[in-house]
């Protein structure tokens, strides 16, 4: 199992057998390079742990534990974790600031205790079959156990086609689960229980502070979050896209350390290239900047290789540039700070503006909507560029017609439940009903204790899209190159501050990230603050027509689909023809289908 995870920890490995328990580990050396090997036990050999991640405040926790009489033999955060468990049990999780997934065997009670960090930055998957409980950072490691079942559930395939990922806690395999973020797991006597230890707080409409006071508090929390993530015994750098988020991280880091190394990539297709913004930020803060410009052919050719290395299918097109950025960064450093988190925590996505716009649209007279606006939307021009007017209008209208708890997911979905009925070769399946297919979103939205629907959207976004799309992408692509990526914006104190902000401090009219932009207005270059959000995208539509067309012909062709027996070849052919001829932009649908087929072709799992 550990051999399958060598890319996550190339600096060493180990395992330990203790009665019915076996723990293994692969190490990426970052803190206490000489004595931090794992699995690691406490000084009295009462418990042993396998731990992935970092606890940034481990030195403060260690001081408190030392004062209580606990003995330490290393300078690692791993030993702090073990002793914190011995001191507080599951309550130790409240002490930890960091990103982590771990499993600890307590020899006294013969109990396995496992946990995942608050936002799920580090993965934890597990299965319980035939009396065997197995866990790992990636499903790839679990699949080395030949006596276990790793068949794919059709419902998981259907959810992937809607979400472009399989939402936690489900996985693509029917017998494998993902531990939810902010949760812990206990295994005792063959029984597995999970429970939450933290969740995102709802907004507080009355902070009792002025805007200026909130800005000052935000700047202090940003500085604290970045400083915490500079704890390392190896070189660090920053992913730099030239957007507000990564530029903010670079700015604060530049004020705390020697010349900062920054890393970015660009594209030969000018409409997608943002490298000039990254260069401007690098110049402003005098960083040691490293840049790589990529071509469409280079990126397109890498897609099958990257998809094959994911333990589950992942249809985010930016896995390609993220993979390449991680590769470039790893040539110089072992740890990079990234800008993930503020789009979800400070309302950076256009979907949030769209949600409010849809509320107003639904109040218009039906005659005006159906008789004028919708016919005009159907006649808008097509484009394969960054913005496709007709596709945007079509998507907006579909989401506006959906209930509030599914509106944003309707905009995000590659295939709607209705579209999937046409896609599947056997559409008479209960799991294609919208209430079942999109149940993960409905449950999150409806359960969050906030009155404002938009606050529930923020929460759902963080607990689904950020968790299973953004953070999985960054973790897998970076760890393929043995690179650790840290997310200052997901610092607990900073995140709780952001969660509690009134919605008006995040979204004011169509102004997104309102408070964040105000807080860094005198720090970042003006052109960075005023530029529109573009995201980390690639020209997927163009590549599907050109460099990826041979893969489309093979894996989405009639003969392959007939042999596979999952999808209607005629429905797929219609999507391809409309896209190839420019009649309709089906980039999301075709990209998602292609990624799924590439992944299935490489992994060849059984399907229930």
XYZ file of C-alpha atoms in Angstrom:
608
model
C 0.000 0.000 0.000
C 2.708 2.494 0.924
C 4.490 1.843 -2.360
C 1.441 3.151 -4.228
C 1.861 6.457 -2.380
C 5.566 6.967 -2.986
C 4.856 10.164 -4.943
C 3.316 11.683 -1.806
C 6.380 10.852 0.282
C 9.602 10.109 -1.610
C 11.939 10.760 1.339
C 11.304 7.549 3.230
C 8.743 5.079 4.442
C 7.919 2.829 7.319
C 5.332 0.555 8.838
C 4.463 -0.947 12.185
C 2.450 -4.015 13.227
C 0.744 -3.834 16.604
C -1.641 -6.686 17.338
C -4.583 -6.383 14.931
C -3.393 -3.007 13.615
C -0.910 -2.178 10.871
C 0.084 1.407 10.054
C 2.222 2.529 7.123
C 3.593 5.867 6.003
C 5.453 7.615 3.186
C 7.351 10.750 4.204
C 7.882 14.106 2.525
C 10.462 15.675 4.843
C 9.577 19.270 5.742
C 9.922 19.640 9.534
C 12.565 17.874 11.678
C 14.283 16.280 8.697
C 16.430 13.878 10.739
C 14.132 12.418 13.413
C 10.596 12.912 12.128
C 10.085 9.479 10.559
C 6.754 7.669 10.813
C 4.765 5.815 11.992
C 5.689 7.453 15.298
C 4.906 6.468 18.877
C 5.005 8.519 22.048
C 7.894 8.136 24.514
C 5.948 5.569 26.572
C 4.813 3.590 23.520
C 1.136 3.985 24.368
C -0.033 5.134 20.930
C 1.338 5.277 17.400
C 0.300 7.488 14.481
C 0.564 7.805 10.705
C 0.097 11.476 9.866
C -0.069 13.459 6.623
C 0.065 17.250 6.715
C 1.282 19.978 9.031
C 0.253 21.353 12.425
C 1.506 24.917 12.243
C 1.057 25.745 15.923
C 2.737 22.575 17.177
C 5.419 24.471 19.111
C 2.837 26.255 21.285
C 1.004 22.971 21.931
C 4.300 21.286 22.744
C 5.132 23.909 25.378
C 1.820 23.289 27.126
C 2.255 19.511 27.007
C 5.830 19.719 28.279
C 4.588 21.740 31.244
C 2.211 18.857 32.003
C 5.087 16.359 32.032
C 4.925 14.871 28.543
C 8.317 13.831 27.156
C 9.442 14.557 23.589
C 12.230 12.818 21.698
C 11.914 14.741 18.403
C 11.191 18.260 17.198
C 8.306 17.157 14.971
C 4.636 18.061 14.935
C 3.860 14.340 14.662
C 5.006 13.632 18.212
C 2.981 16.611 19.425
C -0.109 15.085 17.819
C 0.359 11.752 19.621
C 0.854 13.357 23.021
C -2.073 15.724 22.488
C -4.263 12.654 21.934
C -2.970 11.056 25.126
C -3.737 14.276 26.989
C -7.163 15.186 25.617
C -8.515 12.363 23.471
C -10.715 13.553 20.571
C -10.761 17.067 22.048
C -7.135 17.429 20.922
C -8.468 18.324 17.478
C -9.613 21.692 18.746
C -5.959 22.568 19.441
C -4.647 21.958 15.944
C -4.209 24.716 13.378
C -3.150 23.157 10.114
C -3.946 20.720 7.372
C -3.986 17.078 8.322
C -5.290 13.587 7.900
C -4.089 10.925 10.302
C -4.832 7.573 11.886
C -3.694 6.829 15.445
C -3.718 3.439 17.124
C -4.215 3.625 20.890
C -2.683 0.468 22.323
C -4.396 0.903 25.687
C -7.968 0.834 24.390
C -7.219 -0.954 21.098
C -8.997 1.868 19.299
C -8.175 3.501 15.982
C -8.732 7.266 15.978
C -8.609 9.087 12.633
C -9.378 12.664 11.652
C -9.390 15.104 8.764
C -8.751 18.855 8.918
C -11.540 21.416 9.014
C -11.749 22.089 5.273
C -10.482 18.752 3.952
C -7.185 20.011 2.579
C -5.697 16.568 3.186
C -7.550 13.453 1.991
C -8.631 10.411 3.987
C -10.389 7.446 2.357
C -11.393 4.173 3.959
C -13.245 0.917 3.439
C -14.656 -1.761 5.726
C -15.020 -5.109 3.984
C -14.791 -8.752 5.055
C -13.818 -7.751 8.575
C -10.934 -5.603 7.318
C -10.779 -1.839 7.861
C -8.305 -0.157 5.509
C -7.493 3.533 5.087
C -5.172 5.671 2.969
C -4.587 9.125 1.524
C -5.637 7.913 -1.921
C -7.853 5.100 -3.162
C -4.920 3.959 -5.302
C -3.321 2.521 -2.154
C -6.485 0.698 -1.096
C -6.704 -0.950 -4.505
C -3.463 -2.826 -3.877
C -5.496 -5.089 -1.566
C -6.676 -7.772 -4.031
C -9.167 -9.425 -1.681
C -11.399 -6.342 -1.475
C -14.170 -5.221 -3.832
C -13.570 -2.087 -5.898
C -16.542 -2.063 -8.218
C -18.003 1.237 -9.380
C -21.511 2.269 -8.417
C -23.589 3.603 -11.357
C -24.995 6.265 -9.022
C -21.440 7.520 -8.456
C -20.929 7.733 -12.230
C -24.149 9.708 -12.565
C -23.135 12.094 -9.809
C -19.755 12.564 -11.430
C -21.453 13.522 -14.692
C -23.427 16.187 -12.853
C -20.818 17.496 -10.416
C -17.631 16.732 -12.408
C -16.431 14.990 -9.220
C -17.955 12.508 -6.779
C -19.202 14.434 -3.720
C -17.908 13.479 -0.272
C -18.545 11.151 1.555
C -19.286 8.952 -1.467
C -16.472 7.829 -3.757
C -16.473 6.415 -7.262
C -16.229 2.936 -5.674
C -19.310 1.665 -3.878
C -17.348 0.214 -0.928
C -15.007 3.184 -0.357
C -15.879 6.291 1.648
C -14.219 9.661 2.160
C -14.047 11.059 5.669
C -15.835 14.402 5.762
C -13.822 17.528 6.583
C -14.011 18.593 10.209
C -14.838 15.011 11.220
C -13.128 12.248 13.131
C -13.540 8.473 12.970
C -13.344 5.842 15.698
C -12.872 2.122 15.051
C -13.350 -0.109 18.058
C -14.295 -3.757 18.129
C -15.175 -3.764 14.448
C -17.593 -0.832 14.724
C -16.915 2.390 12.811
C -18.405 5.695 13.938
C -17.804 9.194 12.591
C -18.634 12.529 14.188
C -18.052 16.232 13.504
C -15.654 18.255 15.653
C -15.941 21.579 13.753
C -18.116 23.277 11.164
C -18.290 26.646 9.477
C -20.220 29.158 11.615
C -23.158 31.097 10.113
C -22.871 34.842 9.428
C -23.417 37.348 12.214
C -25.505 40.276 10.905
C -24.148 42.588 13.615
C -20.376 42.478 14.067
C -20.294 45.572 16.260
C -17.357 46.878 14.206
C -16.990 49.486 11.486
C -15.722 48.662 8.001
C -12.336 50.155 8.816
C -12.088 48.070 11.978
C -13.033 44.930 10.041
C -10.384 45.735 7.422
C -7.732 46.129 10.088
C -8.779 42.862 11.712
C -8.653 41.116 8.348
C -5.138 42.387 7.634
C -3.939 41.139 11.028
C -5.493 37.717 10.429
C -3.956 37.514 6.951
C -0.522 38.299 8.350
C -0.961 35.696 11.083
C -2.152 33.046 8.620
C 0.780 33.559 6.254
C 3.312 33.657 9.104
C 1.997 30.363 10.489
C 2.538 28.726 7.120
C 6.178 29.749 6.868
C 7.122 27.075 9.429
C 9.436 24.775 7.475
C 12.937 23.325 7.379
C 12.942 23.338 3.552
C 12.587 26.098 0.897
C 9.160 27.704 0.310
C 7.564 29.589 -2.572
C 4.220 30.989 -3.732
C 1.871 30.041 -6.571
C 1.272 33.382 -8.303
C -1.518 33.788 -10.853
C -1.686 37.568 -10.712
C -5.157 37.486 -9.176
C -6.083 39.140 -5.896
C -5.820 35.981 -3.811
C -2.359 34.715 -4.713
C -1.055 38.285 -4.966
C -2.211 38.944 -1.400
C -0.350 35.867 -0.166
C 2.792 36.925 -2.042
C 2.547 40.461 -0.654
C 2.310 39.361 2.968
C 5.001 36.715 2.553
C 7.338 39.263 0.954
C 7.142 41.348 4.105
C 8.142 38.435 6.342
C 11.007 36.634 4.648
C 13.969 37.023 2.358
C 13.374 37.318 -1.370
C 10.289 35.236 -2.070
C 10.246 32.704 -4.887
C 7.082 33.004 -6.990
C 5.883 30.651 -9.718
C 3.399 31.076 -12.550
C 2.487 29.665 -15.926
C 0.997 31.273 -19.006
C -0.524 30.226 -22.314
C 0.339 30.915 -25.917
C -3.384 31.590 -26.491
C -3.463 35.276 -25.542
C -7.116 35.377 -24.496
C -6.279 32.892 -21.723
C -2.848 34.208 -20.774
C -2.501 36.126 -17.497
C 1.244 35.867 -17.024
C 1.667 39.642 -17.414
C -0.344 40.189 -14.224
C 1.838 37.736 -12.325
C 4.951 39.508 -13.599
C 3.552 42.852 -12.420
C 3.011 41.508 -8.906
C 6.433 39.872 -8.879
C 8.002 43.183 -9.876
C 6.037 45.104 -7.232
C 7.281 42.861 -4.430
C 10.729 42.123 -5.916
C 10.253 38.360 -5.922
C 12.464 35.740 -7.530
C 9.942 34.953 -10.254
C 9.821 31.754 -12.314
C 7.482 31.504 -15.312
C 6.632 28.829 -17.878
C 4.602 29.537 -21.035
C 2.646 26.549 -22.353
C 1.134 25.641 -25.686
C -2.203 24.010 -26.352
C -0.516 20.951 -27.834
C 1.631 20.497 -24.727
C -1.324 20.670 -22.367
C -3.695 18.578 -24.429
C -1.191 15.766 -24.766
C -0.766 15.563 -20.989
C -4.443 15.112 -20.156
C -4.574 11.275 -20.407
C -1.459 10.908 -18.236
C -2.776 13.254 -15.547
C -6.276 11.747 -15.467
C -4.786 8.267 -15.138
C -2.910 9.310 -11.998
C -6.031 10.528 -10.195
C -7.583 7.976 -7.846
C -11.026 9.176 -8.970
C -12.142 10.946 -12.146
C -11.857 14.752 -11.873
C -13.188 16.906 -14.717
C -11.739 20.290 -13.771
C -9.833 21.348 -16.927
C -7.369 23.277 -14.790
C -5.857 20.024 -13.519
C -3.551 20.363 -16.526
C -2.017 23.762 -15.731
C -2.078 22.977 -11.993
C -0.081 19.819 -12.666
C 2.432 21.759 -14.750
C 2.654 24.630 -12.270
C 3.384 22.119 -9.517
C 6.084 20.527 -11.642
C 7.765 23.885 -12.304
C 7.524 24.868 -8.636
C 8.974 21.586 -7.343
C 12.142 22.207 -9.326
C 12.991 24.993 -6.845
C 11.065 24.426 -3.588
C 9.356 21.706 -1.538
C 6.536 23.844 -0.117
C 4.349 26.431 -1.859
C 1.699 28.760 -0.495
C -1.435 29.063 -2.618
C -4.412 31.389 -2.880
C -7.271 28.907 -2.496
C -10.226 29.762 -0.265
C -11.274 33.419 -0.617
C -13.574 32.818 -3.580
C -15.713 30.674 -1.278
C -15.173 32.561 1.988
C -15.333 36.143 0.668
C -17.781 35.654 -2.251
C -15.517 35.748 -5.278
C -17.587 33.771 -7.772
C -19.939 35.293 -10.316
C -22.460 32.608 -9.331
C -23.158 34.541 -6.136
C -24.056 37.670 -8.095
C -26.073 35.447 -10.401
C -28.007 34.006 -7.471
C -29.300 37.451 -6.504
C -29.909 38.349 -10.146
C -31.997 35.195 -10.541
C -34.091 36.236 -7.544
C -34.947 39.485 -9.334
C -35.459 37.737 -12.667
C -38.034 35.374 -11.168
C -40.072 38.377 -10.030
C -40.489 39.622 -13.615
C -43.842 38.943 -15.312
C -43.934 35.527 -16.961
C -44.997 37.046 -20.287
C -41.879 39.219 -20.349
C -39.593 36.316 -19.473
C -41.068 33.760 -21.869
C -42.091 36.107 -24.662
C -39.057 38.381 -24.924
C -36.008 37.562 -22.797
C -35.804 33.816 -23.394
C -36.208 34.038 -27.213
C -33.474 36.709 -27.318
C -31.191 34.489 -25.216
C -31.581 31.655 -27.727
C -30.355 33.950 -30.517
C -27.192 35.223 -28.845
C -23.910 34.440 -30.658
C -21.797 31.346 -30.002
C -18.111 31.506 -29.119
C -15.360 29.023 -28.257
C -13.493 31.703 -26.309
C -13.462 32.401 -22.588
C -17.042 33.755 -22.652
C -19.772 32.167 -24.779
C -22.796 34.543 -24.661
C -25.413 31.995 -25.713
C -24.138 29.337 -23.303
C -24.029 31.851 -20.450
C -27.621 32.944 -21.102
C -28.878 29.373 -21.452
C -27.176 28.335 -18.227
C -28.442 31.362 -16.309
C -32.042 30.756 -17.348
C -31.838 27.090 -16.351
C -30.536 28.014 -12.903
C -33.068 30.788 -12.452
C -35.834 28.241 -13.007
C -34.398 25.849 -10.399
C -35.251 25.912 -6.677
C -32.896 27.927 -4.501
C -31.154 24.907 -3.036
C -30.206 23.676 -6.518
C -29.779 26.952 -8.403
C -25.995 27.227 -8.277
C -25.467 23.507 -8.800
C -27.649 23.785 -11.906
C -25.183 26.369 -13.212
C -22.206 24.222 -12.278
C -23.454 20.860 -13.554
C -22.026 19.342 -16.691
C -25.170 17.229 -17.184
C -28.530 18.090 -15.661
C -30.704 15.212 -14.425
C -32.867 15.656 -17.535
C -29.834 15.520 -19.833
C -28.637 12.349 -18.130
C -31.916 10.607 -18.896
C -31.109 11.101 -22.584
C -27.461 10.121 -22.118
C -27.715 6.780 -20.348
C -28.372 3.685 -22.406
C -30.724 2.475 -19.669
C -32.326 5.652 -18.316
C -34.847 3.855 -16.101
C -32.737 4.186 -12.973
C -34.005 5.614 -9.692
C -30.757 7.459 -8.999
C -31.342 9.769 -11.991
C -34.230 11.454 -10.173
C -33.098 15.010 -9.306
C -33.902 14.541 -5.611
C -31.503 11.578 -5.456
C -28.881 12.631 -7.969
C -28.369 16.039 -6.356
C -29.165 14.987 -2.789
C -25.688 15.969 -1.487
C -26.335 19.614 -2.394
C -29.910 19.644 -1.115
C -28.843 18.195 2.244
C -26.016 20.701 2.774
C -28.090 23.716 1.742
C -31.098 22.792 3.842
C -29.098 21.856 6.970
C -26.987 25.014 7.324
C -28.361 27.195 10.177
C -28.560 30.520 8.355
C -31.687 32.403 7.323
C -30.260 34.061 4.210
C -30.330 31.712 1.204
C -27.077 33.202 -0.099
C -25.288 32.289 3.149
C -26.390 28.709 2.537
C -24.974 28.934 -0.976
C -21.610 30.071 0.431
C -21.593 27.117 2.821
C -22.564 24.578 0.176
C -19.880 25.920 -2.154
C -17.173 25.499 0.485
C -18.338 22.045 1.522
C -18.661 20.691 -2.018
C -17.052 22.686 -4.807
C -14.021 23.848 -2.823
C -13.617 20.514 -1.042
C -13.981 18.043 -3.886
C -13.036 20.202 -6.876
C -10.507 22.850 -5.832
C -8.719 21.214 -2.906
C -8.628 17.740 -4.461
C -7.174 19.196 -7.650
C -4.445 21.059 -5.782
C -3.616 18.152 -3.471
C -3.384 15.507 -6.181
C -1.572 17.633 -8.768
C 0.965 18.957 -6.272
C 1.598 15.626 -4.573
C 2.204 13.971 -7.935
C 5.390 16.047 -7.817
C 5.959 15.648 -4.056
C 5.110 19.306 -3.486
C 3.239 20.468 -0.397
C 0.787 23.337 -0.944
C -0.468 25.398 2.000
C -3.581 27.584 2.009
C -3.317 30.670 4.273
C -6.897 31.745 3.521
C -8.127 28.496 5.102
C -6.492 29.317 8.416
C -9.037 28.586 11.141
C -9.068 32.083 12.681
C -9.214 33.789 9.300
C -11.891 31.433 7.967
C -14.117 31.814 11.030
C -13.804 35.594 10.744
C -14.849 35.386 7.085
C -17.755 33.030 7.789
C -19.183 35.353 10.439
C -19.050 38.461 8.259
C -22.407 39.867 7.134
C -23.134 39.066 3.505
C -22.895 42.781 2.677
C -19.214 42.713 3.672
C -18.566 40.073 1.017
C -20.986 40.891 -1.786
C -22.203 44.439 -2.333
C -24.311 44.681 -5.461
C -22.100 43.158 -8.135
C -18.891 43.889 -6.190
C -17.427 40.597 -5.053
C -14.864 40.148 -2.251
C -15.839 43.611 -1.067
C -14.059 43.637 2.304
C -11.023 41.670 1.114
C -10.403 44.104 -1.734
C -10.788 47.063 0.592
C -8.378 45.530 3.105
C -5.594 45.085 0.529
C -6.326 48.187 -1.565
C -3.197 49.978 -0.394
C -1.023 46.863 -0.700
C -1.628 45.451 -4.186
C -1.049 47.159 -7.560
C -4.132 48.988 -8.843
C -4.338 46.882 -12.015
C -4.621 43.708 -9.912
C -7.489 45.092 -7.842
C -9.461 46.305 -10.849
C -8.973 43.368 -13.214
C -11.905 41.008 -13.774
C -11.719 37.533 -12.282
C -10.761 35.032 -14.956
C -9.924 31.862 -13.094
C -7.286 29.259 -13.885
C -8.757 28.010 -17.151
C -7.580 26.514 -20.402
C -9.075 26.673 -23.920
C -10.979 23.426 -23.444
C -13.476 24.004 -26.244
C -10.743 24.540 -28.814
C -8.713 21.568 -27.620
C -11.691 19.244 -27.815
C -11.969 20.148 -31.485
C -8.237 19.894 -32.155
C -5.536 18.262 -30.004
C -7.906 16.041 -28.007
C -10.016 14.979 -30.981
C -8.170 11.641 -31.454
C -9.031 10.671 -27.873
C -12.616 11.758 -28.473
C -12.823 9.639 -31.611
C -11.559 6.577 -29.777
C -13.263 6.783 -26.384
C -16.484 8.569 -27.338
C -16.902 6.734 -30.617
C -19.820 4.424 -31.374
C -17.916 1.132 -31.181
C -16.337 1.872 -27.792
C -19.603 3.092 -26.285
C -21.492 0.049 -27.565
C -18.937 -2.319 -26.006
C -19.044 -0.437 -22.734
C -22.846 -0.395 -22.597
C -23.260 2.639 -20.332
C -24.209 5.517 -22.614
C -26.311 5.916 -25.745
C -23.883 6.302 -28.690
C -26.422 8.410 -30.607
C -26.775 10.902 -27.743
C -22.995 11.266 -27.456
C -22.617 11.582 -31.227
C -25.169 14.403 -31.255
C -23.232 16.299 -28.579
C -20.002 15.872 -30.514
C -21.483 16.932 -33.839
C -23.093 20.077 -32.430
C -19.865 21.048 -30.707
C -17.602 20.291 -33.660
C -19.832 22.289 -36.025
C -20.113 25.227 -33.629
C -23.891 24.830 -33.335
C -23.734 24.588 -29.545
C -20.944 24.816 -26.990
C -20.825 21.452 -25.211
C -17.348 21.842 -23.746
C -18.432 20.972 -20.191
C -20.364 17.870 -21.215
C -17.729 16.536 -23.601
C -14.800 17.302 -21.324
C -16.540 15.514 -18.455
C -17.366 12.505 -20.605
C -13.842 12.344 -22.008
C -12.236 12.504 -18.558
C -14.530 9.743 -17.322
C -13.703 7.526 -20.281
C -9.963 8.173 -19.938
C -10.151 7.239 -16.267
C -12.260 4.121 -16.856
C -10.000 3.020 -19.706
C -6.930 3.246 -17.469
C -8.420 1.753 -14.293
C -10.880 -0.749 -15.814
C -12.986 -1.230 -12.671
C -15.981 -3.499 -12.525
C -19.337 -1.718 -12.721
C -22.274 -2.905 -10.655
